[in-house]
XYZ file of N, CA and C in Angstrom:
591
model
N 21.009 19.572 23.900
C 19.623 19.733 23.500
C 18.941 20.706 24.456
N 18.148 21.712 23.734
C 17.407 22.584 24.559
C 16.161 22.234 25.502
N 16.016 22.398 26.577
C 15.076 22.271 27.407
C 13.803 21.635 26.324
N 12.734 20.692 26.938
C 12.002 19.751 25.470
C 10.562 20.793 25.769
N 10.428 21.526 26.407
C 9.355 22.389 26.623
C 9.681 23.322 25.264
N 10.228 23.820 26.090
C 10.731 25.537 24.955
C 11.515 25.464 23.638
N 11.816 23.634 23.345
C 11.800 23.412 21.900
C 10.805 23.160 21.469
N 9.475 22.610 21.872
C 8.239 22.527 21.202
C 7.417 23.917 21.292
N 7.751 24.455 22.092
C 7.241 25.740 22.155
C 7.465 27.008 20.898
N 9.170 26.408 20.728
C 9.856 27.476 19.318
C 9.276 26.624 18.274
N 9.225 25.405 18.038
C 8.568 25.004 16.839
C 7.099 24.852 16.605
N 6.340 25.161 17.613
C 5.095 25.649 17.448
C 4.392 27.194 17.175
N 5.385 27.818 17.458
C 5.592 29.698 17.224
C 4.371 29.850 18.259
N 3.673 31.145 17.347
C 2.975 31.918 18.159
C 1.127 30.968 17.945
N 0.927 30.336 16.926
C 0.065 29.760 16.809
C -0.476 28.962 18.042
N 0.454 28.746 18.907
C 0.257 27.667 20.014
C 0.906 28.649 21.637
N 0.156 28.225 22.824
C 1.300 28.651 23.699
C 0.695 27.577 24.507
N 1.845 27.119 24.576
C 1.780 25.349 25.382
C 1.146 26.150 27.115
N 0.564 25.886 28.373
C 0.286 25.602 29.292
C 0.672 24.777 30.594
N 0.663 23.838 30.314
C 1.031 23.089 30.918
C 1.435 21.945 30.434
N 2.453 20.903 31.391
C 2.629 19.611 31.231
C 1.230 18.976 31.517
N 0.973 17.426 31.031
C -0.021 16.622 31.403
C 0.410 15.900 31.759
N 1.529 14.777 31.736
C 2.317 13.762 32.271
C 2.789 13.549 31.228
N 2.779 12.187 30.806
C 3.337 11.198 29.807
C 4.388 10.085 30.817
N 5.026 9.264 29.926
C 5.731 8.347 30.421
C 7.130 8.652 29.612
N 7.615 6.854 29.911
C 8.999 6.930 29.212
C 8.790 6.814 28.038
N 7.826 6.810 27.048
C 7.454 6.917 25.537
C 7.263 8.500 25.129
N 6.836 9.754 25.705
C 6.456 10.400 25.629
C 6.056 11.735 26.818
N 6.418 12.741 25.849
C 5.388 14.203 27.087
C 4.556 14.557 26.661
N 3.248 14.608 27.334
C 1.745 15.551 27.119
C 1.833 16.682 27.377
N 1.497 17.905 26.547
C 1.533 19.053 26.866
C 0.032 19.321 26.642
N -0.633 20.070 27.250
C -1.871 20.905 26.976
C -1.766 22.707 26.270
N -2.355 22.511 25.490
C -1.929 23.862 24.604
C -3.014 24.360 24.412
N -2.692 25.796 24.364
C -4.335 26.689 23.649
C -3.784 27.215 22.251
N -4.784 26.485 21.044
C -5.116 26.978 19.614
C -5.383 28.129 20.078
N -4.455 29.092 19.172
C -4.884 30.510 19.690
C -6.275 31.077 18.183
N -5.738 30.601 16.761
C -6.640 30.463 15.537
C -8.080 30.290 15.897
N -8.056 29.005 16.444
C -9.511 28.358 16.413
C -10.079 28.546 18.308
N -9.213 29.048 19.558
C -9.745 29.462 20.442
C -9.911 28.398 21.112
N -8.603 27.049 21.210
C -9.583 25.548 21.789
C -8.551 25.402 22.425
N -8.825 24.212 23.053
C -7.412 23.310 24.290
C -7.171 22.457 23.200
N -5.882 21.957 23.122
C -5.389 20.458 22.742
C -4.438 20.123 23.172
N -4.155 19.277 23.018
C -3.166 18.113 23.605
C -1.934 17.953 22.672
N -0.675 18.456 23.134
C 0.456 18.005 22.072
C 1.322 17.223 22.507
N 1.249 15.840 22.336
C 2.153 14.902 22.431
C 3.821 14.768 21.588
N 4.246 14.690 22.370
C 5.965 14.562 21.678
C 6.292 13.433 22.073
N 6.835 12.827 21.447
C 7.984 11.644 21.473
C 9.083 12.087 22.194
N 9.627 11.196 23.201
C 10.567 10.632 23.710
C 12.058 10.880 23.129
N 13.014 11.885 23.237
C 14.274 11.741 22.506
C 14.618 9.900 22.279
N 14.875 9.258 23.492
C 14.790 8.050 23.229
C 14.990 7.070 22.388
N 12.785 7.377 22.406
C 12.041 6.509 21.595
C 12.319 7.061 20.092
N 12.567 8.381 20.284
C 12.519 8.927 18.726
C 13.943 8.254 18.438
N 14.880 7.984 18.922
C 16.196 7.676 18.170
C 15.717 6.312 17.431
N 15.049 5.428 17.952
C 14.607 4.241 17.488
C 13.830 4.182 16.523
N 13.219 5.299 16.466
C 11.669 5.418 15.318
C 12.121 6.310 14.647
N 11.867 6.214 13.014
C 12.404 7.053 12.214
C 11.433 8.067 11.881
N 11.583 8.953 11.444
C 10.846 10.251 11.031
C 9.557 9.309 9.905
N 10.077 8.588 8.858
C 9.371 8.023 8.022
C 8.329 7.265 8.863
N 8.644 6.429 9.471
C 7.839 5.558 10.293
C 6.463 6.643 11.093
N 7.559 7.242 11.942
C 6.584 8.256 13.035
C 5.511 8.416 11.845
N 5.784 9.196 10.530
C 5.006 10.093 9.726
C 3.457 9.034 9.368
N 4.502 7.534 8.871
C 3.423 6.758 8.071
C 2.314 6.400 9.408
N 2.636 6.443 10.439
C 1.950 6.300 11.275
C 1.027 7.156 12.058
N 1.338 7.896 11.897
C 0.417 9.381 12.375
C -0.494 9.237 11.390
N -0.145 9.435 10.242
C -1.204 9.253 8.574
C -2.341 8.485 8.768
N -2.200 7.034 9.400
C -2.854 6.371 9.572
C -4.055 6.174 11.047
N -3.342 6.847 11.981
C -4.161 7.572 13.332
C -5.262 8.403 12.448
N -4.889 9.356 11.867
C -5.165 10.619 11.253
C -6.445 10.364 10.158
N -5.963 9.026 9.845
C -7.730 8.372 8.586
C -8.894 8.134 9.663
N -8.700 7.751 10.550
C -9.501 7.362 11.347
C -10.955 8.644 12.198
N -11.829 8.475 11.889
C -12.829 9.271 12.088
C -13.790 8.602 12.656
N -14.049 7.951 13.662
C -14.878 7.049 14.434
C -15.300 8.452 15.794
N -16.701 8.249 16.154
C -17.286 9.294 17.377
C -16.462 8.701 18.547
N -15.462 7.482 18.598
C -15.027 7.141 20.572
C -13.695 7.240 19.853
N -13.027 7.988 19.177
C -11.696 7.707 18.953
C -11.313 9.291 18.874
N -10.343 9.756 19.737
C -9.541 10.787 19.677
C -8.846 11.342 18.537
N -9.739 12.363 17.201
C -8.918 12.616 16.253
C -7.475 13.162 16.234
N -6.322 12.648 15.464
C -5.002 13.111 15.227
C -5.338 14.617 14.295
N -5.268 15.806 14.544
C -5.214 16.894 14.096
C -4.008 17.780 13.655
N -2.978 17.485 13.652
C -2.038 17.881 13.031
C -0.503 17.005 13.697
N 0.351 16.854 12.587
C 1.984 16.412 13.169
C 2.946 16.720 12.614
N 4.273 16.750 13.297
C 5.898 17.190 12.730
C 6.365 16.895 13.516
N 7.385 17.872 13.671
C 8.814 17.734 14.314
C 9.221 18.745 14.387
N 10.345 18.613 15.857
C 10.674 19.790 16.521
C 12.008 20.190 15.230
N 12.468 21.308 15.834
C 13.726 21.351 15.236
C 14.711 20.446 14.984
N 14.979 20.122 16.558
C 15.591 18.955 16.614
C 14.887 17.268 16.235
N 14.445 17.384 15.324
C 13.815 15.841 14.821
C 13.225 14.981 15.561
N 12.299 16.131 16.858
C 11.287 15.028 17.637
C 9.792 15.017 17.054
N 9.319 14.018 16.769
C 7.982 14.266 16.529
C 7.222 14.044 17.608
N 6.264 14.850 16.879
C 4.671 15.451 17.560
C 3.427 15.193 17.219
N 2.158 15.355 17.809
C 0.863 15.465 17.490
C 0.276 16.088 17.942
N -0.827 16.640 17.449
C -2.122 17.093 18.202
C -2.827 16.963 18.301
N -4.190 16.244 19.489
C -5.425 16.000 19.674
C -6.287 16.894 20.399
N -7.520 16.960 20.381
C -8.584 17.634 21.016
C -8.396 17.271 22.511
N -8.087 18.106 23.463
C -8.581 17.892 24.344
C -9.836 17.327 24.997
N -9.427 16.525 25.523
C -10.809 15.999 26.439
C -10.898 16.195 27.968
N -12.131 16.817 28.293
C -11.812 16.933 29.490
C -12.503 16.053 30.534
N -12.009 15.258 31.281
C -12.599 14.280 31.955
C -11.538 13.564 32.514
N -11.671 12.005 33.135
C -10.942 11.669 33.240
C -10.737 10.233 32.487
N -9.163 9.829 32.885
C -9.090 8.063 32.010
C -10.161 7.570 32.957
N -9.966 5.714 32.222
C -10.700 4.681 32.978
C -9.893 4.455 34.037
N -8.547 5.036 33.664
C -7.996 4.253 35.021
C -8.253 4.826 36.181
N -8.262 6.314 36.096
C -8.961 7.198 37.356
C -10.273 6.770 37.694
N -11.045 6.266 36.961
C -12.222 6.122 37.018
C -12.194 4.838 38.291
N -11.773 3.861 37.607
C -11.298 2.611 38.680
C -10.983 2.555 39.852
N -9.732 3.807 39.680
C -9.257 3.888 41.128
C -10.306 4.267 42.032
N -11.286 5.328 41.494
C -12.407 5.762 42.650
C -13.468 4.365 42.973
N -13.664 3.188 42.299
C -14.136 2.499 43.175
C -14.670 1.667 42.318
N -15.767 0.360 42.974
C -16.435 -0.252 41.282
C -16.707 0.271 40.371
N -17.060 -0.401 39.364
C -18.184 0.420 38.507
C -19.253 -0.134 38.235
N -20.455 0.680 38.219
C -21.831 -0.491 38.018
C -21.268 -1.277 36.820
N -22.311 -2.448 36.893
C -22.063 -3.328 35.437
C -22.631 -2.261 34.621
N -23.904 -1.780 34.230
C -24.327 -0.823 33.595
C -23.404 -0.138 32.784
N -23.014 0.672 34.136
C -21.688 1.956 33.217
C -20.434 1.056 32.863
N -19.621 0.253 32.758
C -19.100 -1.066 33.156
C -19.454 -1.643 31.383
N -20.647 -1.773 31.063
C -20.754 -2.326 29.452
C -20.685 -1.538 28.583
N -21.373 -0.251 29.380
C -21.363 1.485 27.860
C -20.196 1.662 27.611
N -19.077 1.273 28.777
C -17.409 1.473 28.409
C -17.011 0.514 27.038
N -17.716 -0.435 27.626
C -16.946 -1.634 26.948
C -17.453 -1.728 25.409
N -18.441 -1.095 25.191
C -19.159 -1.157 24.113
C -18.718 -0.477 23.183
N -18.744 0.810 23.995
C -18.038 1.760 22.877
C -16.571 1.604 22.452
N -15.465 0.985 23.768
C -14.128 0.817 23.267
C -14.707 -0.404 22.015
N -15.247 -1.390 22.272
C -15.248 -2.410 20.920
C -15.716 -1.460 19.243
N -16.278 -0.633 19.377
C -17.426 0.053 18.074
C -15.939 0.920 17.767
N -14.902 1.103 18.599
C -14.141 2.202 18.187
C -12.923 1.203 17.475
N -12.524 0.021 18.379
C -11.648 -0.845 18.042
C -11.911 -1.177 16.928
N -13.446 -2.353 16.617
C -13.768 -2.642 15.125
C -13.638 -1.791 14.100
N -14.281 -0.691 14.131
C -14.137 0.615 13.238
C -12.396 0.490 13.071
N -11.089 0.721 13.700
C -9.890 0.591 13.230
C -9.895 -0.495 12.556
N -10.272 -1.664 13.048
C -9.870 -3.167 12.979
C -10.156 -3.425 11.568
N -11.268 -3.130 11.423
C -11.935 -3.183 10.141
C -11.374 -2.381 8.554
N -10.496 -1.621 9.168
C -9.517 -0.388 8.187
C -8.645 -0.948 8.501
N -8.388 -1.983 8.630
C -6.285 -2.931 8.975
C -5.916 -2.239 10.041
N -5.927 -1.343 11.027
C -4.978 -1.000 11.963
C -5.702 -1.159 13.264
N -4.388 -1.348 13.892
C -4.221 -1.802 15.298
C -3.921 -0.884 16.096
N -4.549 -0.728 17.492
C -4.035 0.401 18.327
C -2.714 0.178 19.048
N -1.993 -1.225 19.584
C -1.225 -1.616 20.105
C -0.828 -1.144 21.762
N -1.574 -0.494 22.287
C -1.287 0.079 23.280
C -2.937 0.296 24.003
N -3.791 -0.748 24.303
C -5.050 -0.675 24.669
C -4.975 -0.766 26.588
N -5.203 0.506 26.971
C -4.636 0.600 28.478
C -5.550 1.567 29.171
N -6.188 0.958 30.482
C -7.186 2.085 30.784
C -6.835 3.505 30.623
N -5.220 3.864 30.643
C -5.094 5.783 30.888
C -5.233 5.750 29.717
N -5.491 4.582 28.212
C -5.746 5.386 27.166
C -7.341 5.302 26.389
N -8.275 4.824 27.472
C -9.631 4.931 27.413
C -9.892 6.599 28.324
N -10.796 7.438 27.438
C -10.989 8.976 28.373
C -12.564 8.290 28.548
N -13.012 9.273 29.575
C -14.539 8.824 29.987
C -14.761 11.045 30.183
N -15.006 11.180 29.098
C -15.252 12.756 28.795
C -16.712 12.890 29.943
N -16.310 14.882 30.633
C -17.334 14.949 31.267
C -18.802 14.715 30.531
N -19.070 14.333 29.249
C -20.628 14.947 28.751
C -20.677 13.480 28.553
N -19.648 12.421 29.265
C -20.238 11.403 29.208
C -19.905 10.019 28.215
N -19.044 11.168 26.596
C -18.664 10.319 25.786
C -17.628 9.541 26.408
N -17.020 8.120 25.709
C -15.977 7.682 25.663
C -15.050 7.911 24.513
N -14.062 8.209 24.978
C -12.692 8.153 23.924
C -11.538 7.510 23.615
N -11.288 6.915 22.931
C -9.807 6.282 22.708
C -8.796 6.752 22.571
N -7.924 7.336 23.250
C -6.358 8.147 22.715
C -5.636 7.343 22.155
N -4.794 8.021 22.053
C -3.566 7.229 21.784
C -3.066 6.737 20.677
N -4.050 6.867 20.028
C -3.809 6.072 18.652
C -1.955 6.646 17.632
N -2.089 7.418 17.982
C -0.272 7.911 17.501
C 0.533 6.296 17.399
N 0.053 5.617 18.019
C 1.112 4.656 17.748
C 0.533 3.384 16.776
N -0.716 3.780 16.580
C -1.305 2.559 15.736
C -0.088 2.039 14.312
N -0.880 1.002 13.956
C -0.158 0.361 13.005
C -0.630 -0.315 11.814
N -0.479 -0.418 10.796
C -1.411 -1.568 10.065
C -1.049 -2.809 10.389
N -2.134 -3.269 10.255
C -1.973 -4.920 10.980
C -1.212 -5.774 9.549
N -0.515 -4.952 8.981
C 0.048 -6.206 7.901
C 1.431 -5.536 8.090
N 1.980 -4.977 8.657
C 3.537 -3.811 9.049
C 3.940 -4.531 10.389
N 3.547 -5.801 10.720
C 4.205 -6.023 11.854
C 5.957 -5.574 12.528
N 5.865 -5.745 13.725
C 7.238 -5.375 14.412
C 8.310 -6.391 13.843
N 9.552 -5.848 13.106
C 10.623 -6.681 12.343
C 11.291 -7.216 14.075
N 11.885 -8.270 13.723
C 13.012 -8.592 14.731
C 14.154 -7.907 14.994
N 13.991 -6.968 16.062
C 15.429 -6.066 16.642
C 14.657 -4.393 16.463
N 13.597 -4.871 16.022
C 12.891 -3.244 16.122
C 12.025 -2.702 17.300
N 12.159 -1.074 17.493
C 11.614 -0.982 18.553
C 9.998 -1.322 18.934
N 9.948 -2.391 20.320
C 8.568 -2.462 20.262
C 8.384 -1.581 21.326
N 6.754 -0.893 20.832
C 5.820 0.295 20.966
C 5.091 -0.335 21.713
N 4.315 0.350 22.948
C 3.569 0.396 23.770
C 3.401 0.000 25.029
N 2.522 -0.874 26.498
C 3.559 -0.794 27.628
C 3.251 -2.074 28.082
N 4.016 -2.609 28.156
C 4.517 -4.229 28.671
C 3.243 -4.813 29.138
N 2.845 -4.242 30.415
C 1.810 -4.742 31.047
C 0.882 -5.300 30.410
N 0.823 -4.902 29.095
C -0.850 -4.783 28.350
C -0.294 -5.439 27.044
N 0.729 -5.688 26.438
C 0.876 -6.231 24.996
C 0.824 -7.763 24.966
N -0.527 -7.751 24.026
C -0.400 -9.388 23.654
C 1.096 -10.307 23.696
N 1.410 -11.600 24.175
C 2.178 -12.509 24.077
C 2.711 -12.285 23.145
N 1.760 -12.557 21.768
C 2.559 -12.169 20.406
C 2.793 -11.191 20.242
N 2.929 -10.023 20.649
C 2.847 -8.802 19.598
C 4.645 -8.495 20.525
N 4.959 -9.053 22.059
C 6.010 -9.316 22.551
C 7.126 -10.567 22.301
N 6.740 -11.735 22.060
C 7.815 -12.879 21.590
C 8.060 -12.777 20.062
N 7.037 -12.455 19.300
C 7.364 -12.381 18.128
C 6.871 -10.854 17.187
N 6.666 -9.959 17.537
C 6.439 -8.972 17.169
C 5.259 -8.513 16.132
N 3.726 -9.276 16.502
C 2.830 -10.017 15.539
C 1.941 -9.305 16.369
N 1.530 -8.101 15.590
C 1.000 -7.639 16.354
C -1.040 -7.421 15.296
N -1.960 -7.928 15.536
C -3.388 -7.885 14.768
C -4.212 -7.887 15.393
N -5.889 -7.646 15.084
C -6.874 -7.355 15.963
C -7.027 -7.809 17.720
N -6.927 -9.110 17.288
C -6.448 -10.253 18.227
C -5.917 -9.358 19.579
N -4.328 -8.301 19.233
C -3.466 -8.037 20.306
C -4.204 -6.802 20.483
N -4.927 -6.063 20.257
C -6.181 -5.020 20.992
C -6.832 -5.789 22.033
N -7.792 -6.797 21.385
C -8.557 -7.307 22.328
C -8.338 -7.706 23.144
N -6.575 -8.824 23.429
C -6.259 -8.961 24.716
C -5.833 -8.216 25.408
């Protein structure tokens, strides 16, 4: 397999010229890219060779679809997805520039004040999914943004789910240990419920 840069790079052509890495984990790489069309930053997430062996193209797709309905002001729109040559899928979101909650944390308290506007808006963004059947499954401060102009954002959503598609037994479960409801880990039951905890 070719270097995972300069295969997303050939399957993005000239429309895109990736920048830099952003991190990611063992689920995934963040790339930061400049829309050269529309003149903007975004964010192109790829899947994990991995994770992709586990997740099927169908799945990835029905699931992006469903990121992608979602149009709420604290939720990070899904703006376009595929796959590399080699059958990794991808997305693209708007850049945000700011930082997570979790950076936010690390620098120190937070008033209660700023402390509820977080919390408020992650709930108005959660209900808004919750309320359309899907689940984010992966609710984790690096995937709350706290944008410089102040907004809050929800990433991440690439992995949402409808809350009636639960995780089958022996299938891969999505998102990171630390943070997944009891159920959505012993039995793969994953509904509004496993956001909120």
């Amino acid at each position: 397999m070719t270097d995972l840069r300069t295969q997303l790079q050939a399957t993005l052509g000239d429309g895109y010229t990736l920048e830099r890495e952003l991190g990611g984990g063992g689920m995934s790489r963040v790339f930061l890219a400049r829309e050269h069309a529309l003149g903007r930053e975004v964010v192109v997430k790829l899947l994990s060779p991995e994770l992709a062996a586990s997740l099927s193209a169908e799945r990835f797709t029905r699931e992006i679809k469903l990121a992608a309905a979602l149009q709420e002001p604290h939720i990070v729109p899904v703006l376009a997805a595929g796959m590399t040559s080699e059958g990794l899928p991808y997305y693209t979101m708007p850049f945000v520039c700011g930082d997570s909650l979790r950076a936010r944390l690390a620098a120190g308290p937070v008033p209660v004040a700023e402390a509820l506007g977080i919390l408020r808006n992650i709930a108005q963004a959660l209900a808004y999914a919750h309320e359309r059947g899907i689940v984010h499954r992966d609710i984790k401060p690096e995937n709350v943004l706290l944008a410089d102009d102040g907004r809050i954002k929800i990433g991440d959503f690439g992995l949402a789910r409808a809350a009636s598609a639960n995780t089958a037994t022996g299938a891969a479960l999505l998102g990171t240990i630390a943070y997944l409801s009891p159920e959505l880990v012993t039995r793969g039951i994953a509904d509004a419920r496993s956001d909120i905890y």
